[in-house]
PDB file of C-alpha atoms and ligand atoms in Angstrom:
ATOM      1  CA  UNK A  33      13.168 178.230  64.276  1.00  0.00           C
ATOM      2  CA  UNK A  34      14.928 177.839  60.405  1.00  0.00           C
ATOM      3  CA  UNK A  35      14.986 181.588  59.645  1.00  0.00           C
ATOM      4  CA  UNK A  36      15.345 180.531  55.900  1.00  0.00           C
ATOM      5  CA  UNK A  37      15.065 184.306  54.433  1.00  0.00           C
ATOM      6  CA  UNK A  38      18.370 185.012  56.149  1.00  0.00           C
ATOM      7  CA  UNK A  39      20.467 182.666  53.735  1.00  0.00           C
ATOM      8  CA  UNK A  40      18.148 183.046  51.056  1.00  0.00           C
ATOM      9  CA  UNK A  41      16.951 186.043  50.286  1.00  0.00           C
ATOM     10  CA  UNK A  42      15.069 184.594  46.845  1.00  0.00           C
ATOM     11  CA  UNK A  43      13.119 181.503  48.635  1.00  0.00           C
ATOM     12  CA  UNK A  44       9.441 182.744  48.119  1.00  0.00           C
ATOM     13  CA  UNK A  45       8.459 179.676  49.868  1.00  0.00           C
ATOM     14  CA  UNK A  46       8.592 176.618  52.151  1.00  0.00           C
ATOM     15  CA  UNK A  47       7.116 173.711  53.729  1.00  0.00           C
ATOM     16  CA  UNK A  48       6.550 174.062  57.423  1.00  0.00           C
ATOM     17  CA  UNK A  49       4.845 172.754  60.525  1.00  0.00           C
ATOM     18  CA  UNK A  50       2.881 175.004  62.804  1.00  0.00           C
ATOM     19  CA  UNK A  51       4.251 175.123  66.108  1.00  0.00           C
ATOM     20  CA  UNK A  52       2.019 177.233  68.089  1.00  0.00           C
ATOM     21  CA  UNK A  53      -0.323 179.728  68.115  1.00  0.00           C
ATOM     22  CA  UNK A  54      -1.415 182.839  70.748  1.00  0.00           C
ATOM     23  CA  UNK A  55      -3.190 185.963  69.892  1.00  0.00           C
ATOM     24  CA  UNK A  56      -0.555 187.877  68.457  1.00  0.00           C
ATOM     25  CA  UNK A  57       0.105 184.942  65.466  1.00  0.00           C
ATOM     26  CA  UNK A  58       1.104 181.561  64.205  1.00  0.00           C
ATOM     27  CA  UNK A  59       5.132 180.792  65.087  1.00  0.00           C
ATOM     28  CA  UNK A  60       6.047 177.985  62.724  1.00  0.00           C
ATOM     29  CA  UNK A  61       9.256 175.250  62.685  1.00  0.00           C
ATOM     30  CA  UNK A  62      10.999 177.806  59.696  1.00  0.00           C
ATOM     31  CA  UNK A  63       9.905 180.488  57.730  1.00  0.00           C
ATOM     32  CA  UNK A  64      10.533 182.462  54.245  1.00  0.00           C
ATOM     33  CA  UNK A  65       9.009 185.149  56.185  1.00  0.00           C
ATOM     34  CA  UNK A  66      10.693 188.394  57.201  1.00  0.00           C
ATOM     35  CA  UNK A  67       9.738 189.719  60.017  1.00  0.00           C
ATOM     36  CA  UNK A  68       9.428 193.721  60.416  1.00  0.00           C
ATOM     37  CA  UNK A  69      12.838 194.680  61.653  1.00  0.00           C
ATOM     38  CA  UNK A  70      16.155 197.259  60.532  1.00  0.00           C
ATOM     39  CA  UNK A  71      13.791 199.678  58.998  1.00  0.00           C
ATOM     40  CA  UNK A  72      12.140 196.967  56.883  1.00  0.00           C
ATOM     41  CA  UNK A  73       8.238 196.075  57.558  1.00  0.00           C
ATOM     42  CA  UNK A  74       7.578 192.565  57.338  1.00  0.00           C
ATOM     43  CA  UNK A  75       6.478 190.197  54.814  1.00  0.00           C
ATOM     44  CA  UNK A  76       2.756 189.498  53.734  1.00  0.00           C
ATOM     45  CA  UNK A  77       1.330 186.262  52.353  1.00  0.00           C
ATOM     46  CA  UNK A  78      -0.501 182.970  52.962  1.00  0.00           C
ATOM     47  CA  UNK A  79       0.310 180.083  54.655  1.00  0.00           C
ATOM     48  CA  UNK A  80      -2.163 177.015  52.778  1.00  0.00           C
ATOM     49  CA  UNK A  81      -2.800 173.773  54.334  1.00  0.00           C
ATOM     50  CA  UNK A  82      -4.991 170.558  53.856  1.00  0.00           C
ATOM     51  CA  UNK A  83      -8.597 172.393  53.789  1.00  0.00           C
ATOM     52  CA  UNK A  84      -7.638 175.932  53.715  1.00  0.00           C
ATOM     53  CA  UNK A  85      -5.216 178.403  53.673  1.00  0.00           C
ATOM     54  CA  UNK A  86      -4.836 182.012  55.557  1.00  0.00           C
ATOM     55  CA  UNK A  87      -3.547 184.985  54.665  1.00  0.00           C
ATOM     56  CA  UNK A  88      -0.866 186.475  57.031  1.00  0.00           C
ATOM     57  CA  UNK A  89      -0.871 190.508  56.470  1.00  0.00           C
ATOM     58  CA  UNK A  90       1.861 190.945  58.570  1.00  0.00           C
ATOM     59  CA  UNK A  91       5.171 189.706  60.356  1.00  0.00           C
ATOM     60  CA  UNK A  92       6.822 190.488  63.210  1.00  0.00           C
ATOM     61  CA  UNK A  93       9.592 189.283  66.122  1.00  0.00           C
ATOM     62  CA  UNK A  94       8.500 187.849  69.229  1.00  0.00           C
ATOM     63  CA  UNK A  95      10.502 188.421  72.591  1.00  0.00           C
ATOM     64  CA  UNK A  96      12.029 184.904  72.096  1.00  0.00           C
ATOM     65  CA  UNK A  97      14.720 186.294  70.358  1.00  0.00           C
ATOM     66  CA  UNK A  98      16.075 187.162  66.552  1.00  0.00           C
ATOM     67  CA  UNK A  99      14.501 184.157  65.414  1.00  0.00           C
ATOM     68  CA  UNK A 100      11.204 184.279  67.307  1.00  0.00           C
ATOM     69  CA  UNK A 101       8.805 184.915  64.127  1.00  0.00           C
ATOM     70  CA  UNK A 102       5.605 185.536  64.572  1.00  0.00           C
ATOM     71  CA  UNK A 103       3.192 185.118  61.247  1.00  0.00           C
ATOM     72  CA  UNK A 104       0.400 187.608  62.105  1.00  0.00           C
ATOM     73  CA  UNK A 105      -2.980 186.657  60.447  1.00  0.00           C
ATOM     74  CA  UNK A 106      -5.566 188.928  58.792  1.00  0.00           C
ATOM     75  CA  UNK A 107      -8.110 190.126  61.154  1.00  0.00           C
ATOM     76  CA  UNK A 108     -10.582 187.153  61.452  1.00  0.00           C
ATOM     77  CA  UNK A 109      -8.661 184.155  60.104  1.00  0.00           C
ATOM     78  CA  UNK A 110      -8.741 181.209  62.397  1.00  0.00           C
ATOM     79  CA  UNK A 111      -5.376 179.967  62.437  1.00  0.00           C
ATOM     80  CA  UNK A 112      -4.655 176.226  61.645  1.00  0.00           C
ATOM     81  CA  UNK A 113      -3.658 174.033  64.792  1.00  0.00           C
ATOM     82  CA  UNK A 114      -0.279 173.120  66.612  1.00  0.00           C
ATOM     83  CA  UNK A 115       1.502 170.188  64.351  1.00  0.00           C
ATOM     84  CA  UNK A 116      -0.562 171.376  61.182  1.00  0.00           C
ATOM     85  CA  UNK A 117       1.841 170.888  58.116  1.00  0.00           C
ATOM     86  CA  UNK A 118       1.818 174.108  55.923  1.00  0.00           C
ATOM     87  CA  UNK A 119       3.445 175.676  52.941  1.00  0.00           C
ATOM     88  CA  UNK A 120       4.483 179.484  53.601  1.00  0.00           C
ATOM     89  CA  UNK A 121       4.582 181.725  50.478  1.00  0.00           C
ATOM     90  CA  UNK A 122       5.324 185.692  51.138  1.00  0.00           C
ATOM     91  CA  UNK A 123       4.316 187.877  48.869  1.00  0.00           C
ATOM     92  CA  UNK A 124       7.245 188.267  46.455  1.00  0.00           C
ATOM     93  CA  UNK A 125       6.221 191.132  44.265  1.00  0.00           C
ATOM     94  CA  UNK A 126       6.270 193.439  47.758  1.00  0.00           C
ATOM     95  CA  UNK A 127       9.268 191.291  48.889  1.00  0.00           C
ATOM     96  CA  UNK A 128      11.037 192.319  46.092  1.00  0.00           C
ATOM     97  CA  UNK A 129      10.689 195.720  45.627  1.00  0.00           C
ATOM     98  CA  UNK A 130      11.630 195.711  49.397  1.00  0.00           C
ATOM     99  CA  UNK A 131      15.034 194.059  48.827  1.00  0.00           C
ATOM    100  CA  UNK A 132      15.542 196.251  45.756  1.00  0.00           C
ATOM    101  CA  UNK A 133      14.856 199.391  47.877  1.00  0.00           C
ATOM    102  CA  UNK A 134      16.897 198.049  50.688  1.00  0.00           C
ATOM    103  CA  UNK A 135      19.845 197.183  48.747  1.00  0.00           C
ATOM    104  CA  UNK A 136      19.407 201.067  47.440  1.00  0.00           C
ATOM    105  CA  UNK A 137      19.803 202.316  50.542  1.00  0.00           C
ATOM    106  CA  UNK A 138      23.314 201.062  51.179  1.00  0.00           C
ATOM    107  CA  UNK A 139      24.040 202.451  48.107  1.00  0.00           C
ATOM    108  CA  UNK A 140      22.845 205.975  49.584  1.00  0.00           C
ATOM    109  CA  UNK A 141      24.705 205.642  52.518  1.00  0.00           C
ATOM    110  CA  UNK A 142      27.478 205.155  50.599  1.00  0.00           C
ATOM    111  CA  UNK A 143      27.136 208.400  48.831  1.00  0.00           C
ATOM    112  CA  UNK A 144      26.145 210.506  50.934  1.00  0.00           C
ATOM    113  CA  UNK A 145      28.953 211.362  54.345  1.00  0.00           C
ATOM    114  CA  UNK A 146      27.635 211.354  57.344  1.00  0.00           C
ATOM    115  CA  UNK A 147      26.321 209.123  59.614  1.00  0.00           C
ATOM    116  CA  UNK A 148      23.052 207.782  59.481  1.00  0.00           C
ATOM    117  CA  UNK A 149      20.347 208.706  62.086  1.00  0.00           C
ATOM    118  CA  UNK A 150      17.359 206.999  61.004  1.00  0.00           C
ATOM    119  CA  UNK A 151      15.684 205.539  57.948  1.00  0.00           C
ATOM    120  CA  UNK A 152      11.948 203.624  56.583  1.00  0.00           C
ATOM    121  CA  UNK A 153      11.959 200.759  53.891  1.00  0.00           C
ATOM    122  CA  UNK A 154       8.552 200.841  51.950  1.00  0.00           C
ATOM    123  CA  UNK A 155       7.665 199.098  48.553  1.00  0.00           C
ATOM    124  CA  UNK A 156       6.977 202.319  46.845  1.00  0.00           C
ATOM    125  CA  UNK A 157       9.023 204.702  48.499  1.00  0.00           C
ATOM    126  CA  UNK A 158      12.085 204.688  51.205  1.00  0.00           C
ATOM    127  CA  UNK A 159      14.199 207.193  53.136  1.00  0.00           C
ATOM    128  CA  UNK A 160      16.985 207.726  55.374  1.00  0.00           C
ATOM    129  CA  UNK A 161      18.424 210.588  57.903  1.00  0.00           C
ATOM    130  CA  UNK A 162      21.774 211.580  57.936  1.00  0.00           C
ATOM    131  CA  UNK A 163      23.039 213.622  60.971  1.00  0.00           C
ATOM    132  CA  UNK A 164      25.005 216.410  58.287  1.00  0.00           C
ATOM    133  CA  UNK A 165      25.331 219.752  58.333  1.00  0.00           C
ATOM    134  CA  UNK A 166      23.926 223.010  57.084  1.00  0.00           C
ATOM    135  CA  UNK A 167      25.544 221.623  53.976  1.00  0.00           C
ATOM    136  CA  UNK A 168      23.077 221.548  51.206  1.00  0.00           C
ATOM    137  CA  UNK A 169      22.755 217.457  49.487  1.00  0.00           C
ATOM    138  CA  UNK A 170      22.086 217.687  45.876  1.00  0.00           C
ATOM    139  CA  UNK A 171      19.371 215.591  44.833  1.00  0.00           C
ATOM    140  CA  UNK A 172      20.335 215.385  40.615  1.00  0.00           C
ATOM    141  CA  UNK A 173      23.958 213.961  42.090  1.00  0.00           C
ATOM    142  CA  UNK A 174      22.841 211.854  44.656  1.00  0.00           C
ATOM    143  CA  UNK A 175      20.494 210.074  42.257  1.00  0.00           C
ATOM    144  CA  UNK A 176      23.439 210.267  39.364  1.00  0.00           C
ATOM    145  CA  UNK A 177      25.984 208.839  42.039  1.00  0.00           C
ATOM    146  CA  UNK A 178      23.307 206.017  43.512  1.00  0.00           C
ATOM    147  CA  UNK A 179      22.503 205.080  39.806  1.00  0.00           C
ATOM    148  CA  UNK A 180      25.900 204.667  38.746  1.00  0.00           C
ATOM    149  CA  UNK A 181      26.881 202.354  41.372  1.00  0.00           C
ATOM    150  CA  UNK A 182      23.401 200.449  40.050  1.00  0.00           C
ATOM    151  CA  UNK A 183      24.953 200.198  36.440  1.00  0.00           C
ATOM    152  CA  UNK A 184      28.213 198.719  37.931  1.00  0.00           C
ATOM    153  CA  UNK A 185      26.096 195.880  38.802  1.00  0.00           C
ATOM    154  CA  UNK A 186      28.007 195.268  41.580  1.00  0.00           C
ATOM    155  CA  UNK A 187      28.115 191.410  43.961  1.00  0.00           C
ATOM    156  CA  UNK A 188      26.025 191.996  46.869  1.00  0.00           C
ATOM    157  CA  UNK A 189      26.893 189.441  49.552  1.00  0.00           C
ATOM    158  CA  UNK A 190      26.822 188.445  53.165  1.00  0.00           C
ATOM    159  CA  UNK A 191      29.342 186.973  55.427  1.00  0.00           C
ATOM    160  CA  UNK A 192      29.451 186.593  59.389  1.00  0.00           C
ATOM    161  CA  UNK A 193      31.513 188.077  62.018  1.00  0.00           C
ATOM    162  CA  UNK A 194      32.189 187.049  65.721  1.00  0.00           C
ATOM    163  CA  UNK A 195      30.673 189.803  68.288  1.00  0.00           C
ATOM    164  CA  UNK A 196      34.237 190.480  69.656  1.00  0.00           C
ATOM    165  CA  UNK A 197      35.794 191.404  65.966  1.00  0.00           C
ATOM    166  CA  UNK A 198      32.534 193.513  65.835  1.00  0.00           C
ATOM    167  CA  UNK A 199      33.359 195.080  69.015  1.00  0.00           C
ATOM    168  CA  UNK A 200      36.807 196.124  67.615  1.00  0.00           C
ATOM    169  CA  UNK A 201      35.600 197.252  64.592  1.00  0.00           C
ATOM    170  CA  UNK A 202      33.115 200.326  65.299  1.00  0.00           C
ATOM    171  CA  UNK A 203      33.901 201.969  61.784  1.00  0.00           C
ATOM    172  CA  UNK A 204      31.586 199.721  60.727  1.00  0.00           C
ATOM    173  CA  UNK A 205      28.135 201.223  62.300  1.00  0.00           C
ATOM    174  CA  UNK A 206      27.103 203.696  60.272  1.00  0.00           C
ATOM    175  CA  UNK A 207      23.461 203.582  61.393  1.00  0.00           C
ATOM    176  CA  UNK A 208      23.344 205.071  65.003  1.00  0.00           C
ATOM    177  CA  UNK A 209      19.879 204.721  65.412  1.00  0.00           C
ATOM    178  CA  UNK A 210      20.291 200.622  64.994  1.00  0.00           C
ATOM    179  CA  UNK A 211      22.362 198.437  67.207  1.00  0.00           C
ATOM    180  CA  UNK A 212      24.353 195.642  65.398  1.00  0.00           C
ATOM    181  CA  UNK A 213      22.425 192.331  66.380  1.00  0.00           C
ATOM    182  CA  UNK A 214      25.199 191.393  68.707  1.00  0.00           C
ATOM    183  CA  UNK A 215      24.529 188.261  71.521  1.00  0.00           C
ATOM    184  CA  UNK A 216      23.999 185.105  69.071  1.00  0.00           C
ATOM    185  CA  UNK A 217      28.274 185.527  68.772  1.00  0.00           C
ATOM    186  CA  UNK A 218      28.180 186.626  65.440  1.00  0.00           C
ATOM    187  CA  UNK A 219      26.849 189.745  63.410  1.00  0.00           C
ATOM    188  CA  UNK A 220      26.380 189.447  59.859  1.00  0.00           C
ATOM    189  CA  UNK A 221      27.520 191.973  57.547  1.00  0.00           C
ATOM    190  CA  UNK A 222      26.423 193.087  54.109  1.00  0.00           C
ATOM    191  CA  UNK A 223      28.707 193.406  51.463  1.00  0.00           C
ATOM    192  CA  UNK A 224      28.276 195.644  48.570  1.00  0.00           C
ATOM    193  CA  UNK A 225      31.720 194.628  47.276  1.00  0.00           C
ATOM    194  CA  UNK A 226      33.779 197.866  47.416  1.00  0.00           C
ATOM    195  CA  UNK A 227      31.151 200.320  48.307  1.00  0.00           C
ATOM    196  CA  UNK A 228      29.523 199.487  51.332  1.00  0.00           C
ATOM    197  CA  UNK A 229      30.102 196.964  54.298  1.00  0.00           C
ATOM    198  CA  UNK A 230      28.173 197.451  57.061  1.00  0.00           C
ATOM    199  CA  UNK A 231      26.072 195.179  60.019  1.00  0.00           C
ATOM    200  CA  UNK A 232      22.681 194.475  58.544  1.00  0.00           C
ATOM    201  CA  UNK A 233      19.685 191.722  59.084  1.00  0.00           C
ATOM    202  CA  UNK A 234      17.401 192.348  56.165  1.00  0.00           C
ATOM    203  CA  UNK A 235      17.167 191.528  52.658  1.00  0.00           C
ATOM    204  CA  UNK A 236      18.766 192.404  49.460  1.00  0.00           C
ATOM    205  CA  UNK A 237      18.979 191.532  46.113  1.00  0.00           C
ATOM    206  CA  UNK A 238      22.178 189.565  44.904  1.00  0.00           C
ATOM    207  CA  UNK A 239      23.258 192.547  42.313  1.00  0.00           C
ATOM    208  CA  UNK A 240      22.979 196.150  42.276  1.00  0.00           C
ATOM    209  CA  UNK A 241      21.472 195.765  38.398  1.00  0.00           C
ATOM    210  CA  UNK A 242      18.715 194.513  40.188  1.00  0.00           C
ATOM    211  CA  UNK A 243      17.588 197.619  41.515  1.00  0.00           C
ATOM    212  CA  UNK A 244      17.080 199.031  38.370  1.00  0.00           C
ATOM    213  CA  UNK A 245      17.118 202.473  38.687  1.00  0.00           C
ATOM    214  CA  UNK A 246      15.955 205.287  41.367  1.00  0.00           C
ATOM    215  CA  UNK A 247      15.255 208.462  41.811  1.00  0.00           C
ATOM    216  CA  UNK A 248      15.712 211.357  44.366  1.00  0.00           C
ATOM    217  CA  UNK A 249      12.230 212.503  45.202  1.00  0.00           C
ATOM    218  CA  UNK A 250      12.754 214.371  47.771  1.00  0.00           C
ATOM    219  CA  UNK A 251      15.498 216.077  50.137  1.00  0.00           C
ATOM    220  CA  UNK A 252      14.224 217.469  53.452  1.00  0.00           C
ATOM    221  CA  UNK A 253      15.622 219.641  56.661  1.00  0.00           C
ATOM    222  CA  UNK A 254      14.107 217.627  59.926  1.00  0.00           C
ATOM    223  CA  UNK A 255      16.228 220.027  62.336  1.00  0.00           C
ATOM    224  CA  UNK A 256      19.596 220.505  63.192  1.00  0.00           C
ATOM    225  CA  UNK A 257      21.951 218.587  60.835  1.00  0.00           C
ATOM    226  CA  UNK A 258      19.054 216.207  59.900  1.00  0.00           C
ATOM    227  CA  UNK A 259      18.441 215.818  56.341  1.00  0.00           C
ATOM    228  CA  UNK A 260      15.815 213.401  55.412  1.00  0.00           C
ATOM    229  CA  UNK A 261      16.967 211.893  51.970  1.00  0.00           C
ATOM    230  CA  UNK A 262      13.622 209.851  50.011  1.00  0.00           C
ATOM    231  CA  UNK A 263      14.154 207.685  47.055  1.00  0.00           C
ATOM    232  CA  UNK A 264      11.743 206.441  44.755  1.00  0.00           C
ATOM    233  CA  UNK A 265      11.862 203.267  42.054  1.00  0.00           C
ATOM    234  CA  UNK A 266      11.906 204.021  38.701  1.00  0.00           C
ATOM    235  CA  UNK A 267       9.210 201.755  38.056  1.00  0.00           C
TER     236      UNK A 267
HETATM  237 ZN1   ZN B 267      20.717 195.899  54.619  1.00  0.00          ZN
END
């Protein structure tokens, strides 16, 4: 399977063929779509074909491995056949505000020390943990220091590492409650040029401009040295 979303976070669609079907959803020949995964829920959207098209609320990994994607359709929908040529179109508006939120939250982690224990991507609002002490965060300077590094307009970027230079390079995990994707032979890291480098699978926009702008909305205790930092869009 042509996980196409990986290289290109921007494609919003593609032609496909449908490879099989079962009931937990269609698995096609490649795919735009994300599937849920590294704190980020998967895509939505359609997949249209000669007579028809079906909307697929949901996306998700099989057991087949990273790139086992399973397109799950809307309660109801039959599903088109095995060999069935379709185009695949996510929803980009959610998509988007997804990547912009993601990209955010490397930004976050880069502000705020301490290592992170958790964290939710959602298209309206997105959090993470951070395994700190009594220490009180400041929301006015974490949103001040997050938006700054969004005016910078920094390069986001990607590149690939072997498992083994992963393995010698544990400085680089600041998410405890996520495992690197190690076994392919190669991890791939995000690059937030200067600010933040760190294993990740998702999304992101190609620019921190892109984000646009967030905002603090809330800062809570969730026990012992967990403090559950929630960030908003500004739009
Ligand atoms: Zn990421």
């Amino acid at each position: 399977m042509d996980a196409l979303f990986r290289d290109d976070a921007y494609a919003q669609r593609c032609t496909a063929t449908v490879v099989s079907v079962d009931e937990r959803g269609i698995r096609l020949d490649r795919t735009v779509f994300y599937p849920t995964g590294g704190g980020q829920p998967g895509d939505s959207g359609v997949l249209r074909f000669d007579g028809g098209e079906i909307r697929i609320a949901d996306t998700v990994k099989g057991d087949g491995g990273p790139d086992d994607v399973i397109h799950v359709p809307e309660d109801g929908a039959a599903p088109p056949a095995p060999g069935t040529a379709v185009e695949a179109v996510i929803d980009w508006e959610r998509r988007h505000r997804h990547m912009r939120m993601h990209t955010a939250l490397h930004l976050l982690c880069a502000v705020v020390p301490g290592s992170v224990t958790g964290g939710q991507i959602g298209a309206d609002k997105s959090r993470l943990d951070f395994n700190v002490p009594a220490a009180s965060l400041d929301k006015d300077a974490i949103a001040a220091a997050v938006n700054a590094l969004i005016a910078a307009d920094t390069t986001v970027g990607t590149r690939w590492i072997t498992d083994e230079e992963m393995a010698a390079a544990p400085e680089l995990v600041r998410t405890m409650s996520v495992k690197p994707p190690t076994g392919s032979g190669r991890v791939r890291l995000l690059d937030v040029e200067g600010v933040d480098l760190q294993p990740c699978g998702g999304t992101h926009v190609a620019r921190t401009g892109e984000i646009g702008g967030i905002e603090v909305t809330k800062i809570e205790n969730k026990g012992k040295q967990n403090r559950r930092v929630v960030i908003a869009l500004k739009d």
